[in-house]
Short mmCIF file of C-alpha atoms and ligand atoms in Angstrom, two decimals:
data_model
loop_
_atom_site.label_atom_id
_atom_site.label_comp_id
_atom_site.label_asym_id
_atom_site.label_seq_id
_atom_site.Cartn_x
_atom_site.Cartn_y
_atom_site.Cartn_z
CA MET A 1 0.20 0.06 0.24
CA ALA A 2 1.41 3.55 -0.82
CA LYS A 3 3.07 5.63 1.70
CA TYR A 4 1.36 8.91 1.36
CA THR A 5 -1.86 9.30 -0.53
CA ALA A 6 -3.35 12.55 -1.61
CA ILE A 7 -5.81 14.08 -3.90
CA LYS A 8 -5.06 17.77 -4.85
CA VAL A 9 -8.50 19.51 -6.27
CA ASP A 10 -7.18 22.73 -8.53
CA VAL A 11 -9.70 24.87 -9.43
CA ASP A 12 -9.13 27.27 -12.62
CA THR A 13 -12.60 28.88 -13.04
CA LEU A 14 -15.50 30.24 -11.46
CA THR A 15 -17.94 27.26 -12.52
CA GLY A 16 -15.29 25.15 -11.14
CA LEU A 17 -15.39 26.32 -7.70
CA CYS A 18 -19.24 27.35 -7.96
CA VAL A 19 -20.45 24.16 -9.34
CA GLY A 20 -17.50 21.53 -9.44
CA VAL A 21 -16.36 22.26 -5.97
CA PRO A 22 -19.59 21.41 -3.86
CA ASN A 23 -20.02 18.40 -6.08
CA ILE A 24 -16.73 17.40 -4.92
CA LEU A 25 -17.12 17.75 -1.61
CA ASP A 26 -20.49 15.99 -1.33
CA LEU A 27 -18.68 13.13 -3.23
CA LEU A 28 -15.49 13.34 -0.38
CA ALA A 29 -18.12 13.53 2.29
CA ASP A 30 -19.94 9.97 0.90
CA TYR A 31 -16.66 8.41 1.09
CA SER A 32 -15.10 9.93 4.29
CA VAL A 33 -12.04 11.26 2.10
CA LYS A 34 -10.25 14.43 3.52
CA ALA A 35 -8.16 16.27 0.22
CA THR A 36 -6.24 19.29 -0.32
CA PHE A 37 -7.89 22.26 -2.22
CA PHE A 38 -6.19 25.07 -4.36
CA VAL A 39 -8.43 28.01 -5.58
CA PRO A 40 -7.07 31.19 -7.49
CA MET A 41 -8.32 34.06 -5.61
CA GLY A 42 -8.48 36.58 -8.48
CA PRO A 43 -10.35 37.38 -11.82
CA ASP A 44 -11.72 34.42 -14.08
CA ASN A 45 -9.94 34.93 -17.71
CA SER A 46 -10.82 31.59 -18.62
CA GLY A 47 -12.74 32.83 -21.99
CA LYS A 48 -9.28 34.02 -23.43
CA HIS A 49 -8.34 30.43 -23.52
CA ILE A 50 -10.97 30.06 -26.70
CA GLY A 51 -7.97 31.06 -28.23
CA ARG A 52 -6.43 27.35 -27.22
CA VAL A 53 -9.72 25.37 -27.80
CA ILE A 54 -9.17 25.94 -31.60
CA LYS A 55 -5.48 24.98 -31.77
CA LYS A 56 -5.20 21.60 -33.35
CA ASP A 57 -3.34 19.79 -31.10
CA PHE A 58 -5.94 20.78 -28.35
CA LEU A 59 -8.70 19.45 -30.17
CA SER A 60 -8.22 15.46 -29.16
CA ARG A 61 -8.81 16.51 -25.69
CA MET A 62 -11.48 18.80 -26.17
CA LEU A 63 -13.48 16.13 -28.19
CA LYS A 64 -13.46 14.42 -24.94
CA MET A 65 -13.50 17.19 -22.42
CA ASN A 66 -16.12 19.36 -24.26
CA PRO A 67 -15.53 23.14 -22.94
CA VAL A 68 -18.92 24.60 -22.85
CA LYS A 69 -19.79 21.20 -20.98
CA MET A 70 -16.82 21.70 -18.49
CA ILE A 71 -17.20 25.31 -17.83
CA GLY A 72 -20.27 26.44 -19.26
CA PHE A 73 -21.39 29.03 -22.12
CA LYS A 74 -20.84 32.33 -19.78
CA ASN A 75 -17.77 30.95 -18.79
CA LEU A 76 -16.26 31.09 -21.73
CA LEU A 77 -16.51 34.76 -22.20
CA TYR A 78 -15.08 35.86 -19.07
CA GLY A 79 -12.19 37.98 -19.60
CA THR A 80 -13.38 38.87 -23.14
CA VAL A 81 -17.07 40.40 -23.61
CA LEU A 82 -17.79 39.81 -19.90
CA LYS A 83 -15.72 41.24 -17.22
CA PRO A 84 -14.00 38.73 -15.29
CA PRO A 85 -15.62 38.23 -12.02
CA LEU A 86 -13.08 37.13 -9.13
CA ILE A 87 -13.22 33.58 -8.22
CA GLY A 88 -11.77 33.00 -4.79
CA LYS A 89 -12.09 36.52 -3.52
CA GLY A 90 -15.97 36.77 -4.22
CA ASN A 91 -17.05 33.41 -3.15
CA ALA A 92 -15.89 33.22 0.59
CA ALA A 93 -18.73 30.88 1.61
CA ILE A 94 -17.44 28.03 -0.53
CA LEU A 95 -13.98 28.38 0.68
CA LYS A 96 -15.22 28.30 3.87
CA ARG A 97 -17.47 25.40 3.35
CA ILE A 98 -14.26 23.18 2.34
CA VAL A 99 -12.58 24.32 5.37
CA ASP A 100 -15.48 23.57 7.65
CA GLU A 101 -15.65 19.99 6.38
CA GLY A 102 -12.13 19.25 7.03
CA HIS A 103 -10.40 19.72 3.84
CA GLU A 104 -7.01 22.03 3.62
CA LEU A 105 -7.48 25.12 1.00
CA GLY A 106 -4.39 26.75 -0.40
CA ILE A 107 -3.94 29.38 -3.19
CA HIS A 108 -3.72 28.96 -6.86
CA GLY A 109 -2.52 31.93 -8.13
CA TRP A 110 -4.41 35.36 -8.69
CA ASP A 111 -5.43 35.40 -12.27
CA HIS A 112 -4.84 31.67 -13.22
CA TYR A 113 -4.95 32.50 -17.10
CA GLN A 114 -2.07 35.04 -16.72
CA TRP A 115 -0.02 32.97 -14.72
CA GLN A 116 -0.21 29.90 -16.79
CA ARG A 117 0.06 31.59 -20.04
CA LYS A 118 2.36 34.46 -19.29
CA LEU A 119 4.61 33.68 -16.22
CA GLU A 120 7.69 33.75 -18.28
CA ARG A 121 7.20 37.00 -19.28
CA MET A 122 6.11 38.74 -15.86
CA SER A 123 8.70 40.64 -13.93
CA LYS A 124 9.81 39.87 -10.56
CA ASP A 125 7.46 42.43 -9.02
CA GLY A 126 4.61 41.02 -11.00
CA ILE A 127 4.79 37.41 -9.86
CA ARG A 128 5.50 38.96 -6.24
CA ARG A 129 2.12 40.99 -6.41
CA HIS A 130 0.24 37.90 -8.17
CA LEU A 131 1.06 35.93 -5.01
CA ARG A 132 0.96 38.91 -2.51
CA LEU A 133 -2.79 39.26 -4.05
CA SER A 134 -3.84 35.86 -3.46
CA ALA A 135 -2.32 35.24 -0.32
CA GLU A 136 -3.58 38.56 1.36
CA SER A 137 -7.42 37.61 -0.18
CA TYR A 138 -6.91 33.95 1.81
CA ALA A 139 -6.43 36.32 4.99
CA GLU A 140 -8.95 38.44 4.58
CA ILE A 141 -11.52 35.50 4.42
CA PHE A 142 -9.78 33.15 7.29
CA GLY A 143 -7.90 35.77 9.57
CA SER A 144 -4.42 33.69 8.66
CA LYS A 145 -2.05 33.53 6.09
CA PRO A 146 -2.38 30.49 3.31
CA LYS A 147 -0.24 27.57 4.51
CA SER A 148 0.44 26.32 0.86
CA THR A 149 0.23 27.24 -2.65
CA ALA A 150 0.24 25.60 -6.06
CA ALA A 151 1.29 27.10 -9.37
CA PRO A 152 -1.46 27.33 -12.15
CA GLY A 153 -0.98 25.08 -14.74
CA TRP A 154 2.12 23.40 -13.34
CA ASN A 155 4.12 26.75 -14.42
CA THR A 156 7.19 27.98 -12.44
CA THR A 157 10.18 29.50 -13.40
CA ASN A 158 13.17 29.93 -11.11
CA SER A 159 11.81 33.77 -10.24
CA SER A 160 8.54 32.56 -9.18
CA LEU A 161 9.81 29.64 -6.66
CA GLU A 162 12.19 32.15 -5.49
CA ILE A 163 10.03 34.84 -4.91
CA GLN A 164 7.73 31.85 -3.28
CA GLU A 165 10.24 31.74 -0.59
CA GLU A 166 9.26 34.92 0.93
CA PHE A 167 5.85 34.11 1.74
CA GLY A 168 7.04 31.22 4.21
CA PHE A 169 4.42 28.42 2.90
CA LEU A 170 4.85 25.35 4.59
CA TYR A 171 5.21 23.47 1.34
CA SER A 172 4.11 24.04 -2.49
CA SER A 173 2.79 21.71 -4.83
CA ASP A 174 3.92 23.56 -8.44
CA ALA A 175 5.23 20.64 -10.36
CA ARG A 176 4.68 17.40 -11.69
CA GLY A 177 6.69 14.49 -10.32
CA ILE A 178 7.54 11.05 -8.55
CA GLN A 179 8.71 12.07 -4.74
CA ALA A 180 8.70 15.10 -2.35
CA PHE A 181 11.61 17.11 -2.77
CA ARG A 182 13.67 20.80 -2.39
CA PRO A 183 14.20 22.67 -5.50
CA LYS A 184 17.69 23.27 -6.57
CA ILE A 185 18.17 26.33 -8.52
CA ASN A 186 21.93 27.13 -9.99
CA GLY A 187 23.47 24.78 -7.23
CA LYS A 188 21.54 26.59 -4.66
CA SER A 189 18.72 24.76 -2.47
CA LEU A 190 15.57 26.19 -1.69
CA ARG A 191 13.89 26.29 1.78
CA THR A 192 10.28 25.41 0.54
CA LEU A 193 9.27 21.53 0.47
CA GLN A 194 7.68 20.82 -3.15
CA ILE A 195 4.89 17.96 -2.85
CA PRO A 196 4.83 17.10 -7.05
CA THR A 197 1.26 15.52 -8.47
CA THR A 198 2.46 12.20 -8.81
CA LEU A 199 -0.30 10.41 -10.87
CA PRO A 200 -1.69 11.38 -14.26
CA GLY A 201 -5.25 13.05 -13.95
CA MET A 202 -8.29 10.69 -15.13
CA ASP A 203 -8.97 13.08 -18.05
CA GLU A 204 -5.02 12.63 -18.97
CA LEU A 205 -5.56 8.66 -19.17
CA GLY A 206 -8.53 9.14 -21.24
CA VAL A 207 -6.97 11.23 -23.74
CA ALA A 208 -3.89 8.78 -23.91
CA GLY A 209 -6.58 5.76 -24.96
CA PHE A 210 -7.45 4.46 -21.24
CA SER A 211 -11.21 3.06 -21.33
CA SER A 212 -12.93 4.31 -17.95
CA GLU A 213 -12.21 0.52 -16.69
CA GLN A 214 -8.68 0.49 -17.78
CA ILE A 215 -8.34 4.00 -15.59
CA LEU A 216 -9.96 2.30 -12.68
CA ALA A 217 -7.27 -0.68 -12.98
CA PHE A 218 -4.21 1.84 -13.59
CA PHE A 219 -5.14 3.28 -10.12
CA GLU A 220 -6.11 0.27 -8.48
CA LYS A 221 -2.44 -0.98 -9.64
CA GLU A 222 -0.86 2.73 -8.36
CA TRP A 223 -1.85 2.89 -5.01
CA GLN A 224 -0.33 -0.81 -4.33
CA ARG A 225 3.38 0.69 -4.58
CA ASN A 226 4.99 1.95 -1.38
CA THR A 227 5.58 5.61 -2.14
CA LEU A 228 4.15 9.09 -2.45
CA LEU A 229 0.81 9.05 -4.35
CA VAL A 230 -0.48 12.50 -5.53
CA LEU A 231 -3.97 12.47 -7.47
CA GLY A 232 -4.70 15.65 -9.31
CA VAL A 233 -8.14 16.20 -9.74
CA HIS A 234 -10.01 19.55 -11.61
CA ALA A 235 -12.83 20.92 -10.22
CA GLU A 236 -13.95 21.87 -13.77
CA ILE A 237 -13.61 17.90 -15.04
CA GLU A 238 -13.78 15.37 -11.89
CA GLY A 239 -16.36 17.57 -10.55
CA ILE A 240 -18.39 18.31 -13.68
CA THR A 241 -17.36 15.94 -16.97
CA MET A 242 -16.02 13.21 -15.08
CA ARG A 243 -18.26 13.23 -11.83
CA SER A 244 -19.47 9.77 -11.82
CA GLN A 245 -16.03 8.03 -12.87
CA PHE A 246 -14.27 10.15 -10.41
CA GLN A 247 -17.13 8.57 -7.59
CA ARG A 248 -16.20 4.76 -9.00
CA LEU A 249 -12.44 5.86 -8.17
CA LEU A 250 -13.56 6.72 -4.82
CA ALA A 251 -15.74 3.68 -4.08
CA LEU A 252 -12.84 1.35 -5.72
CA ALA A 253 -10.52 3.48 -2.85
CA ALA A 254 -12.98 2.65 0.10
CA THR A 255 -12.75 -1.13 -0.83
CA ASP A 256 -9.33 -1.24 -1.33
CA GLY A 257 -8.68 0.35 1.89
CA VAL A 258 -6.68 3.53 0.34
CA CYS A 259 -6.08 6.33 3.10
CA PHE A 260 -6.00 9.86 1.79
CA GLU A 261 -3.98 12.54 3.55
CA ARG A 262 -4.44 16.10 3.24
CA LEU A 263 -1.07 17.53 2.02
CA ASP A 264 -0.43 19.71 4.67
CA SER A 265 -0.47 16.77 6.89
CA ILE A 266 1.93 14.93 4.54
CA ALA A 267 4.12 17.99 4.74
CA VAL A 268 4.44 17.71 8.07
CA LYS A 269 5.27 14.15 8.18
CA LEU A 270 7.86 14.26 5.79
CA TYR A 271 9.80 17.54 8.05
CA GLN A 272 9.61 14.93 10.84
CA ASP A 273 11.21 11.75 8.70
CA THR A 274 14.50 11.20 9.49
CA VAL A 275 15.14 10.32 5.93
CA CYS A 276 16.80 13.50 4.09
CA ILE A 277 14.45 15.01 1.59
CA PRO A 278 16.44 15.04 -1.64
CA GLU A 279 16.82 18.13 -4.08
CA PHE A 280 16.06 18.08 -7.55
CA GLU A 281 15.83 20.62 -10.48
CA ILE A 282 12.52 21.56 -11.72
CA ALA A 283 12.35 21.82 -15.73
CA LYS A 284 9.90 22.15 -18.56
CA ALA A 285 8.79 19.06 -19.73
CA LYS A 286 5.90 17.57 -22.05
CA VAL A 287 3.28 15.89 -20.06
CA LYS A 288 1.37 12.59 -21.73
CA GLY A 289 -2.30 13.73 -22.37
CA LEU A 290 -1.70 17.58 -22.11
CA GLU A 291 -1.07 20.26 -24.68
CA GLY A 292 2.09 22.43 -24.14
CA LEU A 293 5.23 21.93 -21.29
CA PHE A 294 4.96 21.84 -17.79
CA SER A 295 7.14 22.14 -14.52
CA CYS A 296 8.72 18.78 -14.07
CA GLN A 297 11.07 17.44 -11.19
CA LYS A 298 14.15 16.58 -13.40
CA ILE A 299 14.76 12.95 -12.73
CA SER A 300 18.42 12.63 -14.36
ZN1 ZN B 401 -5.31 25.34 -12.17
#
């Protein structure tokens, strides 16, 4: 059985927060599972993703993940013809429900779209501003600083990782990888522990050609491994379009006796572990089933 198993729920859009998250919370409650949620606190500019939707190499994913079904037609207009609404900052009641039901809540940037698409061109002050606005919005709602962060779109740069250090997070979950580690930049180790997403999302497996049954069989085999398992879930996907498939996965996990923990409790255990936390660089790489490049733990 896996050493640590976690569900990391990324929220990318207003529809994801208002529709997908309540659905996921209901499912998690049904199976007594605690998870970690990451929510962008600022504007929903997901309508600007329309340009990506029509890109040829994105088509196969969209055929399975109809964007209108996933985030709603109105959401596709946010940031284009409609003024973008604030996601987390504008919906404190849903954020409080996440926390009240015993889950962990961390920040997922300020403007998800801008971070995901334009981080490489942002100034250091611009990056700092994104993190500050998000952390301040969280503190306004909860009266304390966020303990954790996850980079939108698994997108980091050396600058974003270094600036993150100023915020004193317990850990961050910014990358794809195989184990917890401390990022190393130009030979220098950063303080903030990285707990990467280690498992492919159900949508990624679907794009890779897995049937519903094969997806379940894949995860059942994975959680027999004695290692860190972090399943990346999206409110817009597992909470809306693949909701019934996610329910089947939770039911299977319950049958198999899988114990899901919040990422913050895993972080505390890792810090207490006598085994040294290894250092790794982070580099951009392709991820099967997704379009583009993503920050990945660099395994040489
Ligand atoms: Zn995201």
